[in-house]
CSV table of C-alpha atoms in Angstrom, one decimal:
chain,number,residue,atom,x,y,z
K,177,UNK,CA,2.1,-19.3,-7.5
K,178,UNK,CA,0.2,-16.4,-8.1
K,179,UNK,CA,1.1,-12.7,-6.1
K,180,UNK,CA,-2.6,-12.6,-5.3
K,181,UNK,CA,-2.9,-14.7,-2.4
K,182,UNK,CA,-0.5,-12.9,-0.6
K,183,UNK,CA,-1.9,-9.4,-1.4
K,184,UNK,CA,-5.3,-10.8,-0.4
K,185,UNK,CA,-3.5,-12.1,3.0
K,186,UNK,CA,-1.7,-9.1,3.8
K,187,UNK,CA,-5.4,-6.7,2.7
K,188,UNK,CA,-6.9,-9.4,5.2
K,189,UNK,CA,-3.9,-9.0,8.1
K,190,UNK,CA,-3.5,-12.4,8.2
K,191,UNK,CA,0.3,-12.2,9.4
K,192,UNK,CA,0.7,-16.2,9.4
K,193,UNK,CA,-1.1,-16.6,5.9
K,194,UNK,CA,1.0,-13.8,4.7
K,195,UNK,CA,4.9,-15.4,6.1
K,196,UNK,CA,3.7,-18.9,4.7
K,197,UNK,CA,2.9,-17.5,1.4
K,198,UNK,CA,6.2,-15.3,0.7
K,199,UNK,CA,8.3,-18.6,1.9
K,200,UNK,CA,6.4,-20.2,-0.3
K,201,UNK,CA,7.0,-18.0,-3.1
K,202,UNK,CA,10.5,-17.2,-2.9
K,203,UNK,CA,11.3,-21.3,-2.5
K,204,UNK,CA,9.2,-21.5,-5.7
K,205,UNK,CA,11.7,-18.5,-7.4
K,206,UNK,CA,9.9,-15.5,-7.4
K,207,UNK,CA,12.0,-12.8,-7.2
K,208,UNK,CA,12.0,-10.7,-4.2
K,209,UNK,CA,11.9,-7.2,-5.5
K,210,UNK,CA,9.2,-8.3,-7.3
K,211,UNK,CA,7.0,-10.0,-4.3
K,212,UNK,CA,7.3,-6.5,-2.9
K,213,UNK,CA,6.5,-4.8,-5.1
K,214,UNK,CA,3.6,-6.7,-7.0
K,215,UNK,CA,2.1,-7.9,-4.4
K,216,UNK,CA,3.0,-6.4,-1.0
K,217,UNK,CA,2.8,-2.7,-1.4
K,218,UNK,CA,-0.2,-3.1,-3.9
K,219,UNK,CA,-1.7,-4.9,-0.6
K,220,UNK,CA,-1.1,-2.4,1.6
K,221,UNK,CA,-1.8,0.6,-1.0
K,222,UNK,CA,-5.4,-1.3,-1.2
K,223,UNK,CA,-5.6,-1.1,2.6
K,224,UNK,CA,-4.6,2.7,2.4
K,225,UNK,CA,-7.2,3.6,0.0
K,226,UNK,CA,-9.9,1.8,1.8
K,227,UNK,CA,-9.0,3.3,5.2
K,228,UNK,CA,-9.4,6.6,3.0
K,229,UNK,CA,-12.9,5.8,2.2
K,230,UNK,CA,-13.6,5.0,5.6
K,231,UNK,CA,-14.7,1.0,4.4
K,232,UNK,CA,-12.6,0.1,7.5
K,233,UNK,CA,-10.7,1.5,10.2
K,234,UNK,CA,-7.4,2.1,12.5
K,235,UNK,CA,-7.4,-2.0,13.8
K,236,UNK,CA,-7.6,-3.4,10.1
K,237,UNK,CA,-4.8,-1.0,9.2
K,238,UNK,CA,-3.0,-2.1,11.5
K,239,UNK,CA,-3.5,-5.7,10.8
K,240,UNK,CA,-2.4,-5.7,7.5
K,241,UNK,CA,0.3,-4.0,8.6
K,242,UNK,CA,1.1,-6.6,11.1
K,243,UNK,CA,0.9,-9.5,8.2
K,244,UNK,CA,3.2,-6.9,6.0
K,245,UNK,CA,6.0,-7.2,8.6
K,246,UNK,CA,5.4,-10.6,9.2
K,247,UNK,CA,6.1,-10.8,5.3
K,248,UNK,CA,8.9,-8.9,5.2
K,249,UNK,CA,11.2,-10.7,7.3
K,250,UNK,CA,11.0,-13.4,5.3
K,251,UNK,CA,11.8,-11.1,2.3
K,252,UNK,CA,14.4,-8.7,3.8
K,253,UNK,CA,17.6,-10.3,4.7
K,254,UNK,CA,16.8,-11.1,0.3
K,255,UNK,CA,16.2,-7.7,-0.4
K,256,UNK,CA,19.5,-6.7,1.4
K,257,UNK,CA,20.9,-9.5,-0.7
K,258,UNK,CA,20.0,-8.0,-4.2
K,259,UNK,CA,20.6,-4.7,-2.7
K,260,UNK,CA,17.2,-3.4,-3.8
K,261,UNK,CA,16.7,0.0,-2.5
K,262,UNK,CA,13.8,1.3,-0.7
K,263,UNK,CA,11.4,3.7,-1.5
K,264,UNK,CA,13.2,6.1,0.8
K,265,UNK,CA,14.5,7.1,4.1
K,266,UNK,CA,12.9,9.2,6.6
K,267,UNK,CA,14.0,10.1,10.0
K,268,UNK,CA,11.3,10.4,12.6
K,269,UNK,CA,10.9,11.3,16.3
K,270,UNK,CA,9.5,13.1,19.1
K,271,UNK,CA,10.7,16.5,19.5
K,272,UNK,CA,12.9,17.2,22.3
K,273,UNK,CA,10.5,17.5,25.7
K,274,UNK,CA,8.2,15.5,24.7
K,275,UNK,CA,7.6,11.7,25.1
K,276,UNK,CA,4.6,11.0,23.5
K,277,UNK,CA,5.3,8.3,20.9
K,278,UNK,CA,2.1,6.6,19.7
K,279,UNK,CA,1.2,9.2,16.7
K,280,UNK,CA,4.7,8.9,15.6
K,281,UNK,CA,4.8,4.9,16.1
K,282,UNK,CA,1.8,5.1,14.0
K,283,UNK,CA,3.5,6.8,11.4
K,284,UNK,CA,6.7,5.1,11.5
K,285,UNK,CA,4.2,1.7,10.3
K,286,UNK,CA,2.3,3.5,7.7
K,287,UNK,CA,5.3,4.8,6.6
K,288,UNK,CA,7.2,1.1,6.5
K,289,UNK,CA,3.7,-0.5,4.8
K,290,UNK,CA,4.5,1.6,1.8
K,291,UNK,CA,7.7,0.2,1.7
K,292,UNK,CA,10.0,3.3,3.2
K,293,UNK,CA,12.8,2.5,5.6
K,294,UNK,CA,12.2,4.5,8.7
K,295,UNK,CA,14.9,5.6,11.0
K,296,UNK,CA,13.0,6.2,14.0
K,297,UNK,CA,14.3,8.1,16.8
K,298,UNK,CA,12.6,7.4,19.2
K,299,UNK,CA,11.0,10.6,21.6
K,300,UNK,CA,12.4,13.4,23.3
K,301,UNK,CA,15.3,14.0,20.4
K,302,UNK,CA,17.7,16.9,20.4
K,303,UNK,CA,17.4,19.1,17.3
K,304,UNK,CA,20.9,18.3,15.9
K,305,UNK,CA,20.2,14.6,16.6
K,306,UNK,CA,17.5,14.5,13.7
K,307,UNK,CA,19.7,16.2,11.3
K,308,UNK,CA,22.6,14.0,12.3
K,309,UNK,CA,20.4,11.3,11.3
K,310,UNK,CA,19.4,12.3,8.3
K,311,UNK,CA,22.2,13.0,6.7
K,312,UNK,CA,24.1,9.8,8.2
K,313,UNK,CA,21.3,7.5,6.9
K,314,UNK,CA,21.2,9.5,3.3
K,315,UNK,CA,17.0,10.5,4.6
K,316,UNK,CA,15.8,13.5,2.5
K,317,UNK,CA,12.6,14.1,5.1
K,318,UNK,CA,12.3,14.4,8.9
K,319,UNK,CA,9.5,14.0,10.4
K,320,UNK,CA,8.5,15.5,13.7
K,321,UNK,CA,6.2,15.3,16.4
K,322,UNK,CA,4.8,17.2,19.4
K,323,UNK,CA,2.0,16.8,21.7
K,324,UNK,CA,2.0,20.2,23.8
K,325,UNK,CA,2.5,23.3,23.0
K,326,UNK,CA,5.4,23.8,25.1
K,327,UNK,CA,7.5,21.4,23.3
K,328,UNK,CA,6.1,21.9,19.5
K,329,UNK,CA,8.5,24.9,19.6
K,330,UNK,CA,11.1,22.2,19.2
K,331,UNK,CA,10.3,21.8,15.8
K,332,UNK,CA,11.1,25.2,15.0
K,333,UNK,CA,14.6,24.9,16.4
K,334,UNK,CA,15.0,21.7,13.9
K,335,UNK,CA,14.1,23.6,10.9
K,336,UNK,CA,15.7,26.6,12.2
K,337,UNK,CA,19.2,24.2,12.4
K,338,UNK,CA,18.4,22.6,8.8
K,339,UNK,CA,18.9,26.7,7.4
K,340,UNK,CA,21.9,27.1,9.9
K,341,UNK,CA,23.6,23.8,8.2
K,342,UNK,CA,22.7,24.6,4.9
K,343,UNK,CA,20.5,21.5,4.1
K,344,UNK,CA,17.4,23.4,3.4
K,345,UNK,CA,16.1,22.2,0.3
K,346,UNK,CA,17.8,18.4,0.3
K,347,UNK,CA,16.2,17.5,3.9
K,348,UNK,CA,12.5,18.3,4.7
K,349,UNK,CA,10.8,18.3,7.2
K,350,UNK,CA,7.3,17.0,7.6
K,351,UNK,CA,5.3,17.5,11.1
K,352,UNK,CA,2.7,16.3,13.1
K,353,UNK,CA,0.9,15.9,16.8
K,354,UNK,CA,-1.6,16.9,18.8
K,355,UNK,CA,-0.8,20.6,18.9
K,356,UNK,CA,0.5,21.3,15.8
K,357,UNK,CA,-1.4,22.6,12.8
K,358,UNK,CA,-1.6,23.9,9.7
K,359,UNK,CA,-0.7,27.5,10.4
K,360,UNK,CA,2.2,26.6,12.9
K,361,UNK,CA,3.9,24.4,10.0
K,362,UNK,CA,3.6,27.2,7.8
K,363,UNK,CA,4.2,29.6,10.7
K,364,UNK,CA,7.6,27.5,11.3
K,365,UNK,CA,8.7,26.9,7.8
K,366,UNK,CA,8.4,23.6,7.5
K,367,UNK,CA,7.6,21.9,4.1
K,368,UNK,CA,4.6,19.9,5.4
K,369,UNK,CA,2.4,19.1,7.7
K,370,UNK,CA,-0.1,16.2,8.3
K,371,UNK,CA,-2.6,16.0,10.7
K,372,UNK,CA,-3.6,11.9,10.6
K,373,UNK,CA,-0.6,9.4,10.1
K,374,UNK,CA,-2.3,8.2,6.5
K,375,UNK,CA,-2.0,12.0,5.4
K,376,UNK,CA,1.5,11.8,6.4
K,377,UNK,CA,2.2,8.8,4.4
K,378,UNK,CA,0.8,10.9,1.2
K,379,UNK,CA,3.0,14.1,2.0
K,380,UNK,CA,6.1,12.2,2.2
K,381,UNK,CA,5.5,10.6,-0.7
K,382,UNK,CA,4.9,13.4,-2.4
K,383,UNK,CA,8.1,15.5,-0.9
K,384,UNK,CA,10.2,12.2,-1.4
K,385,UNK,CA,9.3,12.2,-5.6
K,386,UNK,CA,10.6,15.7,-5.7
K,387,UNK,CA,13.3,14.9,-3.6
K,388,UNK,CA,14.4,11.3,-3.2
K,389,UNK,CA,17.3,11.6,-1.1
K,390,UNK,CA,19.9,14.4,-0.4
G,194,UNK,CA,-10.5,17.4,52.3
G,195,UNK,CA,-7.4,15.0,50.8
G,196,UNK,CA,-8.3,12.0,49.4
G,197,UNK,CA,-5.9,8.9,48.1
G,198,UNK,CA,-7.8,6.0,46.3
G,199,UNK,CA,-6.8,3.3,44.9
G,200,UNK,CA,-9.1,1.7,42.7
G,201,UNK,CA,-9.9,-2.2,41.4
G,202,UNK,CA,-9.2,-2.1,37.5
G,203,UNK,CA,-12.9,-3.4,37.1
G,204,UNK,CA,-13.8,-0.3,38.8
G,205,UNK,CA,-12.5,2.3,36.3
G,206,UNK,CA,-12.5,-0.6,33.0
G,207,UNK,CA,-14.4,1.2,29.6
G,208,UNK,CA,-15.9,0.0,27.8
G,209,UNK,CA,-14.9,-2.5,24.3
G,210,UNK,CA,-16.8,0.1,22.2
G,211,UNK,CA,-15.3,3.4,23.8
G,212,UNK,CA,-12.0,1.7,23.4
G,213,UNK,CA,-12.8,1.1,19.5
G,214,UNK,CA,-14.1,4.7,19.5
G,215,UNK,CA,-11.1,5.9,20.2
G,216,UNK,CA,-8.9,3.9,17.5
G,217,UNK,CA,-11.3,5.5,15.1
G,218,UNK,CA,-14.0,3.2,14.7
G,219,UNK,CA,-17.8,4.0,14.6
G,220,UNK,CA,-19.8,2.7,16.5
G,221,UNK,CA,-21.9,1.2,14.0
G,222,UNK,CA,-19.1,-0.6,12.2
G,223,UNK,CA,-18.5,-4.1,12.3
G,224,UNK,CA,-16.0,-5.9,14.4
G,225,UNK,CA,-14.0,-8.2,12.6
G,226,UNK,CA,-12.7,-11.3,14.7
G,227,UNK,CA,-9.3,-10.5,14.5
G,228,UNK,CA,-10.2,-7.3,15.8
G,229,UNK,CA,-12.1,-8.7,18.6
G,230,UNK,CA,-9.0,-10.7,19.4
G,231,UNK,CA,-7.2,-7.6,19.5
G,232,UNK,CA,-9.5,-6.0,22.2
G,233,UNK,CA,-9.4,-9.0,24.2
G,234,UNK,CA,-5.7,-9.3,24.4
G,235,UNK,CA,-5.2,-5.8,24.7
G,236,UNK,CA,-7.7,-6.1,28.1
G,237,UNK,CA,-6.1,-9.0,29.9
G,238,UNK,CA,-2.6,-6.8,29.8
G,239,UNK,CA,-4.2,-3.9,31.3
G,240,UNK,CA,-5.9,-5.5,33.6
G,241,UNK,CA,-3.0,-7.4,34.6
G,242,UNK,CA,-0.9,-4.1,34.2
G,243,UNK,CA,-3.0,-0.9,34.9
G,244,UNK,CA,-2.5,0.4,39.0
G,245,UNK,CA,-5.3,2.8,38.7
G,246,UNK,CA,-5.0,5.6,41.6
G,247,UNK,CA,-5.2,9.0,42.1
G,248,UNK,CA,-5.8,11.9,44.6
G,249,UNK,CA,-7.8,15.1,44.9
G,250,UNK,CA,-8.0,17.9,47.4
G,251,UNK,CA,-10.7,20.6,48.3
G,252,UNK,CA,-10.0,23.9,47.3
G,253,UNK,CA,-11.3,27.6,47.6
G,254,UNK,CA,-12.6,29.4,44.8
G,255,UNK,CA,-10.1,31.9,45.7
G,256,UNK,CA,-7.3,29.4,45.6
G,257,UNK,CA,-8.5,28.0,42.9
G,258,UNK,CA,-8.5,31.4,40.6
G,259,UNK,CA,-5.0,31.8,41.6
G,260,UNK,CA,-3.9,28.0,40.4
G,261,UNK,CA,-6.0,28.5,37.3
G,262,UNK,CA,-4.3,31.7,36.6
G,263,UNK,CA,-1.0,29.7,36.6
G,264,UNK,CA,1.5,31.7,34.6
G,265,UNK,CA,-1.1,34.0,33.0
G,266,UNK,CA,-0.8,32.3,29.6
G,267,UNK,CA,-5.0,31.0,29.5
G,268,UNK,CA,-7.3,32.4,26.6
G,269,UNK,CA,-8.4,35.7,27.3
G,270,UNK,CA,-12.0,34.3,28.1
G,271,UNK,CA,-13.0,30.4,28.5
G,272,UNK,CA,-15.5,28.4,29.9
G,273,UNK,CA,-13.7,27.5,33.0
G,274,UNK,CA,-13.7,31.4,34.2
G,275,UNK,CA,-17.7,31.0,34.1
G,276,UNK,CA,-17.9,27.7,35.5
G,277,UNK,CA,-15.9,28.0,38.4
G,278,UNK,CA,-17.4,30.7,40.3
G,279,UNK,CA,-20.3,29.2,40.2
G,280,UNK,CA,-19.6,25.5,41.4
G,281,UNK,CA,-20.9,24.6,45.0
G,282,UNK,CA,-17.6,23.0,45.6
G,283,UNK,CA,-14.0,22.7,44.2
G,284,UNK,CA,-11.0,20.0,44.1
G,285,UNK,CA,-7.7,19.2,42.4
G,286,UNK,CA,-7.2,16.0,41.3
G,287,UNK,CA,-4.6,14.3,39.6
G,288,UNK,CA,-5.3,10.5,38.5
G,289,UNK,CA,-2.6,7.5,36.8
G,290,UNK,CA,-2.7,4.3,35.6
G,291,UNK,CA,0.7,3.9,36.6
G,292,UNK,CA,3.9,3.7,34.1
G,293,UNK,CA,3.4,-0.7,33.7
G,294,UNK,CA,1.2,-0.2,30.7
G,295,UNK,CA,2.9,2.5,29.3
G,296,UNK,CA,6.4,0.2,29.4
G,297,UNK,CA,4.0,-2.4,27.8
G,298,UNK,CA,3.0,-0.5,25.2
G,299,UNK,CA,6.8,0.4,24.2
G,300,UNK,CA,7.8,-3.0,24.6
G,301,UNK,CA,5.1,-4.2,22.2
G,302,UNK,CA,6.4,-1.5,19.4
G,303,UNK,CA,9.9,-2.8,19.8
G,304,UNK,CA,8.4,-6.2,19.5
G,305,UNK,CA,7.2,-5.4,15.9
G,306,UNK,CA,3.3,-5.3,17.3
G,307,UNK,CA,2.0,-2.3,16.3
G,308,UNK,CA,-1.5,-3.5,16.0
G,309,UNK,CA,-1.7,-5.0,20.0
G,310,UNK,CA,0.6,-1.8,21.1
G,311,UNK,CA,-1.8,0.6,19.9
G,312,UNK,CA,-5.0,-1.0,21.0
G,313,UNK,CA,-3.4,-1.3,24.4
G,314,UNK,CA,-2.8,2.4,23.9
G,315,UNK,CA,-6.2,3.2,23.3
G,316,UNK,CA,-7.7,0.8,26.2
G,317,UNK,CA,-4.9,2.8,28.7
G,318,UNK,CA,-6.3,6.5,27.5
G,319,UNK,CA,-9.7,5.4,27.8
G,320,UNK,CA,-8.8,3.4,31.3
G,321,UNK,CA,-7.1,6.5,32.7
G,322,UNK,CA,-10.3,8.9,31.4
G,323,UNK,CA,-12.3,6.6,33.4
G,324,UNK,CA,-9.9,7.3,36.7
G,325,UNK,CA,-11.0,11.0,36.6
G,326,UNK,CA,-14.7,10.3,36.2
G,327,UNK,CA,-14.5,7.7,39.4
G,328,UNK,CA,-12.2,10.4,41.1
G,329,UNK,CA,-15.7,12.2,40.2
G,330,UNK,CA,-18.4,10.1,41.9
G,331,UNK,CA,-15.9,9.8,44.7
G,332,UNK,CA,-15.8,13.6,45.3
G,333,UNK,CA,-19.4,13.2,44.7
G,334,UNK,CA,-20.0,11.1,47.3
G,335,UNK,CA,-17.8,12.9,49.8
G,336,UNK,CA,-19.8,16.1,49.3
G,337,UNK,CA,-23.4,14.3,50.0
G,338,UNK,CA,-25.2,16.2,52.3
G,339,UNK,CA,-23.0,19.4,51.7
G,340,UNK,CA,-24.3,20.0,48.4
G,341,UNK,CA,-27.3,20.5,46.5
G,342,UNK,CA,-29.0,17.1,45.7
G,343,UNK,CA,-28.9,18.3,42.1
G,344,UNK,CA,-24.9,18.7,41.6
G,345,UNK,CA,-23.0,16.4,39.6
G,346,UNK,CA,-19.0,16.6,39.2
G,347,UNK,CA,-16.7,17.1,36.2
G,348,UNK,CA,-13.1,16.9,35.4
G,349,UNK,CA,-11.5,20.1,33.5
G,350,UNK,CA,-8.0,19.7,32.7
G,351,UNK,CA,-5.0,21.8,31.8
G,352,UNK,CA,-4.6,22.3,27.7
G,353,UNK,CA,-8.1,22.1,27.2
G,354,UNK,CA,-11.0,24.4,27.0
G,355,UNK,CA,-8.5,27.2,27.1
G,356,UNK,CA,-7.0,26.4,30.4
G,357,UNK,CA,-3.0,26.5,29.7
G,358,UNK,CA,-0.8,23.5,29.8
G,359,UNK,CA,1.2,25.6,32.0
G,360,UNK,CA,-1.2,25.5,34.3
G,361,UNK,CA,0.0,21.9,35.2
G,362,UNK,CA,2.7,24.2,37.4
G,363,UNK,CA,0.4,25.8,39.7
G,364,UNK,CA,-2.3,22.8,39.9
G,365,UNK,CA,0.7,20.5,41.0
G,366,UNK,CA,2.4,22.6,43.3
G,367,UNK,CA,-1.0,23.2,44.8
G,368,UNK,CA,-1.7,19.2,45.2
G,369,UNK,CA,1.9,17.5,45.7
G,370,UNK,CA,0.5,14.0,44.0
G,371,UNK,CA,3.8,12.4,44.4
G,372,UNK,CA,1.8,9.8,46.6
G,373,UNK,CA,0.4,8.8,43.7
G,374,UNK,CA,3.8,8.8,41.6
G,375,UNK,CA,2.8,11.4,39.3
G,376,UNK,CA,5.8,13.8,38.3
G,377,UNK,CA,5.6,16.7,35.9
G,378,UNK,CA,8.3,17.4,33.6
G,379,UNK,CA,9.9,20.6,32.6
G,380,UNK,CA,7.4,20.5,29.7
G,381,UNK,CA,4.5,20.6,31.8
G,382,UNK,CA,4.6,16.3,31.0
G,383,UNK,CA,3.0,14.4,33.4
G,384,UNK,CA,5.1,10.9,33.8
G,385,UNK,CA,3.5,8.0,33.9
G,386,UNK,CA,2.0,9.6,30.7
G,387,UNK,CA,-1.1,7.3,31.6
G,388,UNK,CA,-2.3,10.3,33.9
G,389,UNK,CA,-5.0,12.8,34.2
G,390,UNK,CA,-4.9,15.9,36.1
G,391,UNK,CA,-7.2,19.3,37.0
G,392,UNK,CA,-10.4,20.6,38.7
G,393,UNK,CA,-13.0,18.6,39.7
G,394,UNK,CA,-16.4,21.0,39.6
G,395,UNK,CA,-19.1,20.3,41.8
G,396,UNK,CA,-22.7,21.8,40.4
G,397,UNK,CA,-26.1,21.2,38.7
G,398,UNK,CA,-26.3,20.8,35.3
G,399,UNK,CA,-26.1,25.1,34.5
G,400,UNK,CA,-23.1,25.4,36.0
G,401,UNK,CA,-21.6,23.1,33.4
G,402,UNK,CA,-23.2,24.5,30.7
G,403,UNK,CA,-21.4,26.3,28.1
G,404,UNK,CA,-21.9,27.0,24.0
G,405,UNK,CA,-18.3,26.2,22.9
G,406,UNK,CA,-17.7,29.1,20.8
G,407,UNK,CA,-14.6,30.4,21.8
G,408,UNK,CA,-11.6,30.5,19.3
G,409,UNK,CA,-9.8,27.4,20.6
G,410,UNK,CA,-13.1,25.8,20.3
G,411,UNK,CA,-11.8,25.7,16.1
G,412,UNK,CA,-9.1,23.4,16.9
G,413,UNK,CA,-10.3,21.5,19.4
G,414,UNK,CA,-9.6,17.6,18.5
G,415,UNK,CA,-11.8,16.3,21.2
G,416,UNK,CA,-15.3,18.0,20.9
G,417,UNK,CA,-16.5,16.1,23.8
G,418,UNK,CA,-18.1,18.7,25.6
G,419,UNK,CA,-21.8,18.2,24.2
G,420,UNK,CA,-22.0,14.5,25.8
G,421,UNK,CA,-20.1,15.9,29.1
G,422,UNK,CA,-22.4,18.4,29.6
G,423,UNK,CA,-25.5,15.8,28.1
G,424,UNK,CA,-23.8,13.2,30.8
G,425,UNK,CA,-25.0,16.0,33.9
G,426,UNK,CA,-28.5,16.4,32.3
G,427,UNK,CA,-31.0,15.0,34.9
């Protein structure tokens, strides 16, 4: 059975289409490293690309993405079984204060749709607790978010503690929300910022090639 | 004048292409079914869900300068500091959804459905947008006869516009909406997060006007002051 089918059901967010097929094609012996990563990450690097070029939008993102989980637990507990890694680990939250989750939800399932195993926090996390994380789970980036300005300041205690613990360098951080920008990353010190959860999935790649775990 | 209304969710309901607006989506583009199935499941959980209220409360200019002043952290020079003197009348208002949705929407995410969780996301910020604008028309309503026949009402919030977050202290000490269930946090977070809060302005459509040039104006993420002020144009 050809990968195609599936791609093209997990492009189209067809979850059902997209569980039958990778049943069907791990009880027909394809292997399951290679179902991932020929046709389910190619899928959802296809549905990046055209979010990019604004052919469609947020909801058919998030489709696909819903047919890419509905995928994968077919093909995890198999993955597990081979012991085939991930792409990478990341640790994400909201920063201590705050409880707004949706932009880091958001980028906790972009993230996973290019095949990254995300440790999410959850929101109003203490400093230390992301670092914890991180270095419990083997993640070389941390991603942070923050919707106000009173509790973006948060961020700056995390990277503040990264220095204090001597992990600058081997854990990044990446961050994100509704009042951050630019010039308070850099402000900060963080390694990245992203302002859209898509640009956040291309930063971390990015600082997870130079630096794919600590 | 201290008003608590509760109002019918078809009352305060957005519309399906604001809601798509908001999960980036022109409003030219297509919807695909699947999508459309989205939307629709998304609205029967709100509107099973959603316990739109809110409150608001007449209020001096004087007593207003002094709650918009907060903790002196506003821009040196915004909108609001022209706009308020001027209004023919004043009120604080704070406006929810209630916290149902809001455990929906979590629920949904631990549920591995992203793609329902966020819509429903989108159709509660839109929902609770629409609370402030009936809180509007309400305080519209109220003023008939008291004002000009030519004023119309808007909503100005905290962290916009260069009106500090902070300001949240002053506005909620000034309005008490815990009959509404509204609590703010240490972080100047209201809880349920589904909840709006601020001035509602009462004035023609000068008093509202404004060219956003200010420095915040750079960073501004919503850029929906152009149709607001359009939306009071007679």
């Amino acid at each position: 059975m050809s990968f195609d089918k599936l791609r093209f059901a997990i492009q189209d967010g067809d979850a059902a289409a997209a569980k039958t097929l990778t049943s069907a094609l791990v009880d027909s012996g394809s292997v399951p490293a290679e179902i991932l990563n020929q046709a389910m990450l190619p899928g959802m690097s296809v549905v990046g690309a055209r979010f990019r070029d604004r052919e469609i939008f947020l909801p058919d993102v998030l489709l696909a993405a819903r047919a890419m989980k509905a995928a994968m637990a077919v093909l995890e507990p198999l993955l597990l079984r081979d012991r085939v890694p991930s792409a990478g680990a990341i640790v994400l939250g909201t920063v201590r204060g705050d409880l707004h989750d949706i932009g880091k939800n958001l980028v906790s399932v972009m993230l996973q749709g290019a095949g990254y195993r995300v440790v999410d926090l959850g929101s109003d996390v203490e400093p230390d607790a992301f670092i914890d994380a991180a270095v419990d789970e083997g993640a070389s980036v941390i991603g942070m978010s923050a919707l106000l300005t009173t509790t973006m300041t948060e961020m700056a205690a995390v990277v503040g503690r990264i220095r204090e613990r001597e992990l600058h360098g081997r854990v990044r951080t990446i961050v994100g929300g509704a009042a951050v920008s630019e010039a308070f990353a850099c402000e900060i010190g963080a390694d990245a910022y992203a302002s859209d959860a898509m640009t956040a999935v291309d930063r971390v790649k990015a600082m997870m090639a130079a630096n794919p775990s600590i | 004048m201290r008003r608590l209304i509760r109002f019918a969710f078809d009352d305060v309901r957005p519309a399906d292409e604001e809601v798509l607006t908001r999960m980036g989506m022109p409003g030219d583009a297509p919807v695909a079914p699947a999508v459309r199935t989205l939307l629709d499941d998304a609205l029967e959980k709100i509107a099973a869900l959603a316990e739109p209220r809110g409150v608001f409360q007449s209020i001096s200019k004087a007593d207003y300068e002094m709650v918009y002043r907060g903790e002196g952290r506003n821009a040196a020079e915004s909108p609001l500091e022209l706009i308020a003197p001027r209004a023919e009348a004043l009120a604080l208002f704070v406006g929810t959804i209630g916290e149902n949705t809001g455990k929906e929407i979590r629920t949904l995410f631990r549920k591995d459905d992203p793609a329902l969780a966020m819509m429903l996301d989108a159709f509660a910020s839109e929902t609770t947008n629409r609370v402030a604008e009936a809180l509007s028309r309400t305080f519209l309503h109220e003023l008939h006869g008291q004002i000009s026949a030519a004023a119309r009402v808007l909503p100005y919030s905290p962290g916009y516009c260069g009106w500090h977050v902070t300001g949240q202290r002053a506005l909620f000490a000034a309005i008490h909406p815990h009959d509404i269930g509204v609590t703010l946090q240490p972080s100047c977070l209201m809880t349920p997060l589904k909840s709006v809060s601020g001035v509602l302005v009462a004035g023609d459509a000068a008093v509202h006007r404004f060219r956003p040039q200010w420095a915040f104006c750079d960073e501004c993420r919503e850029r929906d002051c152009g149709p607001r002020m359009a939306s009071v144009r007679s």
